[in-house]
Coordinates of C-alpha atoms and ligand atoms in Angstrom, one line a residue:
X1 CA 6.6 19.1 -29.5
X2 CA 6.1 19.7 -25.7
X3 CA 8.2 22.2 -23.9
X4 CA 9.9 19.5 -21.3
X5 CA 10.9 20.9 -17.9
X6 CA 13.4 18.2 -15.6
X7 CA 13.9 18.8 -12.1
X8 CA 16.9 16.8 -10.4
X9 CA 19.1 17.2 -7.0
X10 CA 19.7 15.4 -4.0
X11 CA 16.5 13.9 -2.1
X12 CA 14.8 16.2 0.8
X13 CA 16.0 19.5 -1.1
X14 CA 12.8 20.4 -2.8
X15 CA 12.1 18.9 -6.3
X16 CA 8.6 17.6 -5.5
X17 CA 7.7 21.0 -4.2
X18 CA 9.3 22.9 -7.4
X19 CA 7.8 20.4 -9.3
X20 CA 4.5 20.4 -8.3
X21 CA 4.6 24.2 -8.0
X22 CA 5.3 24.5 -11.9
X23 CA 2.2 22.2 -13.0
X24 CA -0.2 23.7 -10.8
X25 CA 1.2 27.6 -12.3
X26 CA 1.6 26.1 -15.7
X27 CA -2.1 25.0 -15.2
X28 CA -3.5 28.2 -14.2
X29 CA -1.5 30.0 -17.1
X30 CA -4.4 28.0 -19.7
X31 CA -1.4 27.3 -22.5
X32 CA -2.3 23.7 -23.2
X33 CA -2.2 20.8 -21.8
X34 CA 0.5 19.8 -18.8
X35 CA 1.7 16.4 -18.0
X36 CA 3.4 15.7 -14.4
X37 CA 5.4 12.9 -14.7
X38 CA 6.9 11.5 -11.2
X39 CA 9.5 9.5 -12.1
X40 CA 10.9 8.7 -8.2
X41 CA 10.2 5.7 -7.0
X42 CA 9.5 7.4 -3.8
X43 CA 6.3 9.1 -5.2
X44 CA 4.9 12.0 -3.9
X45 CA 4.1 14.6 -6.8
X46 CA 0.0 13.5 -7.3
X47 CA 0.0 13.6 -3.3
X48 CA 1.4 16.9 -3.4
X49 CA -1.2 18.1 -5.7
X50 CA -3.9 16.7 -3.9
X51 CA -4.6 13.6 -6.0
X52 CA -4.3 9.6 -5.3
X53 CA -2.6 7.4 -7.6
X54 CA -4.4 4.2 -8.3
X55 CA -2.0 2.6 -10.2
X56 CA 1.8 3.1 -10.9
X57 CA 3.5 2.1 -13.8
X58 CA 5.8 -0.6 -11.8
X59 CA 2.4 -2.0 -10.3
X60 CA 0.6 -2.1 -13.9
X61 CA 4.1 -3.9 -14.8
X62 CA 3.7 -6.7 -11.8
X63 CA 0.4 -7.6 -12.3
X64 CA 0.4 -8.2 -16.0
X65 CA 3.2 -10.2 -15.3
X66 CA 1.4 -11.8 -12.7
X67 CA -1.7 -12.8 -14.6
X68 CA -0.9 -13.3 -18.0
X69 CA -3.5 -14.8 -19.0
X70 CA -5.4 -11.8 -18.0
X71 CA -4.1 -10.0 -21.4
X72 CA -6.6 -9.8 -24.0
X73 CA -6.6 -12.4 -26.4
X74 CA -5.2 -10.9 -30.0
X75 CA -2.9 -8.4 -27.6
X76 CA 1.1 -8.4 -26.9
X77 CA 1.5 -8.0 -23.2
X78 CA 3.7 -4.8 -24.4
X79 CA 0.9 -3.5 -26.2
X80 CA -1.2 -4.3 -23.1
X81 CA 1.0 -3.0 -20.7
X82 CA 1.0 0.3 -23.0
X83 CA -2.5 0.3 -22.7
X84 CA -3.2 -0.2 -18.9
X85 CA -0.3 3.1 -18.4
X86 CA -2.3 5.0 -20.9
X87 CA -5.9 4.3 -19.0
X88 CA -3.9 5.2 -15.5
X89 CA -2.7 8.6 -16.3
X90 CA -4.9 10.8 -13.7
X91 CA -6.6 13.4 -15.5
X92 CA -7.3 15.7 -12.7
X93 CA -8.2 20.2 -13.1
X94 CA -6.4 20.9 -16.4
X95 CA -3.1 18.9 -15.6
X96 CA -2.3 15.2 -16.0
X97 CA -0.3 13.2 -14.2
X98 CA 1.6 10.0 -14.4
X99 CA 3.1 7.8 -12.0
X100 CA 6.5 5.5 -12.6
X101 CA 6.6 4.0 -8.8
X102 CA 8.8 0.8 -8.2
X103 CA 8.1 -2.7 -9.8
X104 CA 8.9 -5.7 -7.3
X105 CA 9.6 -8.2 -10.0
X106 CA 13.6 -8.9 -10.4
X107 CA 15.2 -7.4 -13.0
X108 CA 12.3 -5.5 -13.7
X109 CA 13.4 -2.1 -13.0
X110 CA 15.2 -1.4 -16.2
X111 CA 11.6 -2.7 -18.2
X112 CA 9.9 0.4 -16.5
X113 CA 12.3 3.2 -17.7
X114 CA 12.4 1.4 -20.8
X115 CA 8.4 1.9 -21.2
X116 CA 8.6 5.3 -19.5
X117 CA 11.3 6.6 -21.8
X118 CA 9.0 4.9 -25.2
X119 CA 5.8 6.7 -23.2
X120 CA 7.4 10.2 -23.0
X121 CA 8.1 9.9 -26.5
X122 CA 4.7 9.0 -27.3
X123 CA 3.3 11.3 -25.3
X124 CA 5.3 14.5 -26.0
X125 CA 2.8 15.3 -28.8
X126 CA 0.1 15.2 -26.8
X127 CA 0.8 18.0 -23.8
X128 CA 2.2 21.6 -24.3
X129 CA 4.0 21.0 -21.3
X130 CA 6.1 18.0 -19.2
X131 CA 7.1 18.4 -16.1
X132 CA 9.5 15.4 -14.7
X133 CA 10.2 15.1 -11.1
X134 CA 13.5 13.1 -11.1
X135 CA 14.5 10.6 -8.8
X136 CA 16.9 11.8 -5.6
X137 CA 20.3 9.9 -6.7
X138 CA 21.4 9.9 -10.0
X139 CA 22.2 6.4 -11.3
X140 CA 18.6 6.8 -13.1
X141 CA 20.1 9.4 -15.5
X142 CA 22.7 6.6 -16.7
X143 CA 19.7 4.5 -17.1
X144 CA 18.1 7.2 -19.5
X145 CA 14.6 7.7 -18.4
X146 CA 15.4 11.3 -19.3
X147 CA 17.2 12.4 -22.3
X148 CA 15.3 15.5 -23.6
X149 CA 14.4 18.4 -21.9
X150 CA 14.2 22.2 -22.6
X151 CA 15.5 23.3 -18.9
X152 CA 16.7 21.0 -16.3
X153 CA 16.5 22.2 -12.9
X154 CA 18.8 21.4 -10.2
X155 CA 17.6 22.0 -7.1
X156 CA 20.3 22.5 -4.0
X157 CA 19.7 23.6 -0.3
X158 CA 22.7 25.0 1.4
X159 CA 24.3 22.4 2.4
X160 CA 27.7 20.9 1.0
X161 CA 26.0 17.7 -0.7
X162 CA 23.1 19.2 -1.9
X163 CA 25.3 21.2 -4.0
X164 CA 27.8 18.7 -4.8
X165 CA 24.9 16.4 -6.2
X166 CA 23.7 19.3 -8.4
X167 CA 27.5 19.7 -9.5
X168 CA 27.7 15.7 -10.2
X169 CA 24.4 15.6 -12.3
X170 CA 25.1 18.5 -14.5
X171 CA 28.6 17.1 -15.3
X172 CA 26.6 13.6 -16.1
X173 CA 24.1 15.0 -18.1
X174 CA 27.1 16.3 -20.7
X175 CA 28.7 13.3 -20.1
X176 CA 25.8 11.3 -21.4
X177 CA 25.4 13.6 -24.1
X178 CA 21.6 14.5 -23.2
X179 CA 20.0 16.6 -25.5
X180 CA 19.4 19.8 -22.5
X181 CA 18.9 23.2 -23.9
X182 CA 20.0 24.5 -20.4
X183 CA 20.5 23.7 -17.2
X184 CA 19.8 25.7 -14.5
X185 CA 20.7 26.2 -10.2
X186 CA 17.9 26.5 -7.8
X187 CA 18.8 27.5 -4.5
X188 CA 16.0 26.6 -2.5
X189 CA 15.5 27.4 1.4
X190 CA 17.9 29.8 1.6
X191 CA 18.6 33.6 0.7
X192 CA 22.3 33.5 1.2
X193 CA 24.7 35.0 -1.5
X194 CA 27.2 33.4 0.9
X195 CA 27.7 30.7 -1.0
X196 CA 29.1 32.7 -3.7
X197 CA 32.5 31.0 -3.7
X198 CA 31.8 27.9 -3.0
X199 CA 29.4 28.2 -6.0
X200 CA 32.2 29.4 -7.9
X201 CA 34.6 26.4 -7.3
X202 CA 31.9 23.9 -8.5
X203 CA 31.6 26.0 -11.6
X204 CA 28.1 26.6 -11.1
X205 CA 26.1 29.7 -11.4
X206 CA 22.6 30.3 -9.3
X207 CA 19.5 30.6 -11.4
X208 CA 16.7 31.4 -8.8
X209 CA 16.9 31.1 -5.1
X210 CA 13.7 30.1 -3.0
X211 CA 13.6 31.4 0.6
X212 CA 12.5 29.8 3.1
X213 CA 8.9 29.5 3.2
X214 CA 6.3 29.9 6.3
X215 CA 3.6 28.8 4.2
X216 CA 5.0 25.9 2.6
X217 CA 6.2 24.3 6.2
X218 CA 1.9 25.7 7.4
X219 CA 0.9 23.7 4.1
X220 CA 2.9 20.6 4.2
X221 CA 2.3 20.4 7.9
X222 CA -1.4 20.5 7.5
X223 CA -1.1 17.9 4.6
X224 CA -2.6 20.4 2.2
X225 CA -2.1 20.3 -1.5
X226 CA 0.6 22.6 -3.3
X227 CA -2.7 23.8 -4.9
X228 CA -3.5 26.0 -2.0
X229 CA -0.5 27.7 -1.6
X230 CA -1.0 31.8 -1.0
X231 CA -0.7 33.2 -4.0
X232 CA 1.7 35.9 -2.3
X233 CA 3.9 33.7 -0.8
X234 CA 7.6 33.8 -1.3
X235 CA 7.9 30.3 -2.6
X236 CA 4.8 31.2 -5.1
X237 CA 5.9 34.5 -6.3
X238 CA 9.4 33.0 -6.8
X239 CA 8.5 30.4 -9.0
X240 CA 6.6 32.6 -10.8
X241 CA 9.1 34.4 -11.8
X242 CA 11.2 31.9 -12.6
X243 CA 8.5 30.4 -15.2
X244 CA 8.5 33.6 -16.9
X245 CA 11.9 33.5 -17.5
X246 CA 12.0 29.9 -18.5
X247 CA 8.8 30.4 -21.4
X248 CA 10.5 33.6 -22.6
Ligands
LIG301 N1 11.3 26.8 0.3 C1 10.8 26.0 1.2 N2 10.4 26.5 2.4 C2 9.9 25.7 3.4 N3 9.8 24.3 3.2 C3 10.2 23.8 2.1 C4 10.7 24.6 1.0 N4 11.0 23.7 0.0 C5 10.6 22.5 0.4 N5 10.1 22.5 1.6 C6 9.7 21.4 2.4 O1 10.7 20.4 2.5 C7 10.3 19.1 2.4 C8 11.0 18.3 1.3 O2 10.7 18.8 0.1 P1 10.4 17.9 -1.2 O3 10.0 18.9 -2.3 O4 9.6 16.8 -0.9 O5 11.9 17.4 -1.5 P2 12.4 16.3 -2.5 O6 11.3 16.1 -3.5 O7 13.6 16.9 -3.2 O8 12.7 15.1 -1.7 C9 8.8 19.2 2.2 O9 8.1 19.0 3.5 C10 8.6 20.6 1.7 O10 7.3 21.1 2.1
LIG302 MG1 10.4 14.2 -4.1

């Protein structure tokens, strides 16, 4: 069974970047295969790894539904659907990555996690390693897309809601009963201890805490992949780290 890593928070705080940053190390580690899976609507994990999706699963969803009588003769259109996801997956320098994106049919949102959540499940035998990048809010984690993982990673800037979103998706996550080994703070663009007490009020303790980074603004400014981060760069070495810790 893969070793599944989750990584939530609020939007804008860094989850595409952590997540991207762990398939690309968890790549160049060579311990099997690694699957990206970017379950935001909003997608942006195979950009920030320097790929181009071709087709998301919400899209694969619409046109089926569009063009039914574009579905093999002899096939369900489920069976079709499951088929058209499986040939999308980009298979790209040792990692793999799928794409959930937005359907535009009504009602058809619930379909997608429904087929993402039967995928993952599929799937897990098939990769060493899953990475999820989670969408910003949290109403997705009532819908399920995500109910096993090894580590979930909430990631927090400094700011009030940040943390307070990180705070309202752990206590979800017991809520719901998830099957999560652990869950874990990242404090990310920020190296203050400072918020030690407000830290302590939400009950929550810090995990690993990403400074601000030069060369991830130089990167993201350039529109260069998380691939060609400096390999001594504090957002790098950090993550680093925390992967060791993580796989221990
Ligand atoms: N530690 C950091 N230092 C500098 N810039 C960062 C850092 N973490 C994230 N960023 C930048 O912040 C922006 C938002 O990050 P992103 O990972 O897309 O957030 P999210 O996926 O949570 O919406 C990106 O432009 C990213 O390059
Ligand atoms: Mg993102």
């Amino acid at each position: 069974m893969s070793f599944v890593i989750a990584v939530a928070g609020k939007g804008g705080t860094g989850k595409t970047t952590l997540a991207s940053l762990l398939i690309s190390l968890l790549t160049k580690r060579n311990q099997g295969a690694v699957l990206g899976i970017d379950a935001d609507p909003n997608s942006n994990l195979a950009e920030a790894l320097g790929l181009k999706v071709k087709e998301d699963i919400g899209g694969i969803v619409d046109s089926v539904a569009k063009n039914l009588a574009g579905i093999p003769l002899g096939m369900t259109k489920e069976a079709y659907i499951d088929f058209r996801i499986q040939t999308s997956i980009l298979e790209e320098k040792g990692f793999d990555i799928l794409t959930m994106g937005r359907p535009e049919g009504p009602g058809c949102y619930c379909y997608v996690n429904n087929l993402l959540r039967g995928l993952i499940k599929k799937l897990a035998d098939d990769y060493s390693y899953i990475v999820i990048d989670n969408e910003a809010g949290f109403e997705h984690l009532s819908r399920r897309t995500m109910r096993r993982a090894d580590r979930l990673l909430l990631v927090s800037d400094a700011s009030e809601a940040g943390l307070r979103a990180a705070k309202r998706i752990s206590d979800l996550v017991k809520e719901l009963e998830f099957d999560i080994k652990e869950i874990s703070l990242v404090l990310n663009r920020t190296n203050e201890i400072l918020l030690k007490d407000k830290l302590k009020d939400l009950g929550l303790g810090i995990f690993s805490v990403i400074a601000e980074d030069e060369e991830l603004l130089n990167l993201s400014r350039q529109g260069k992949p998380i691939t060609c981060l400096d390999h001594s760069s504090k957002a790098y070495l950090e993550v680093n780290k925390l992967l060791d810790i993580i796989l221990k």
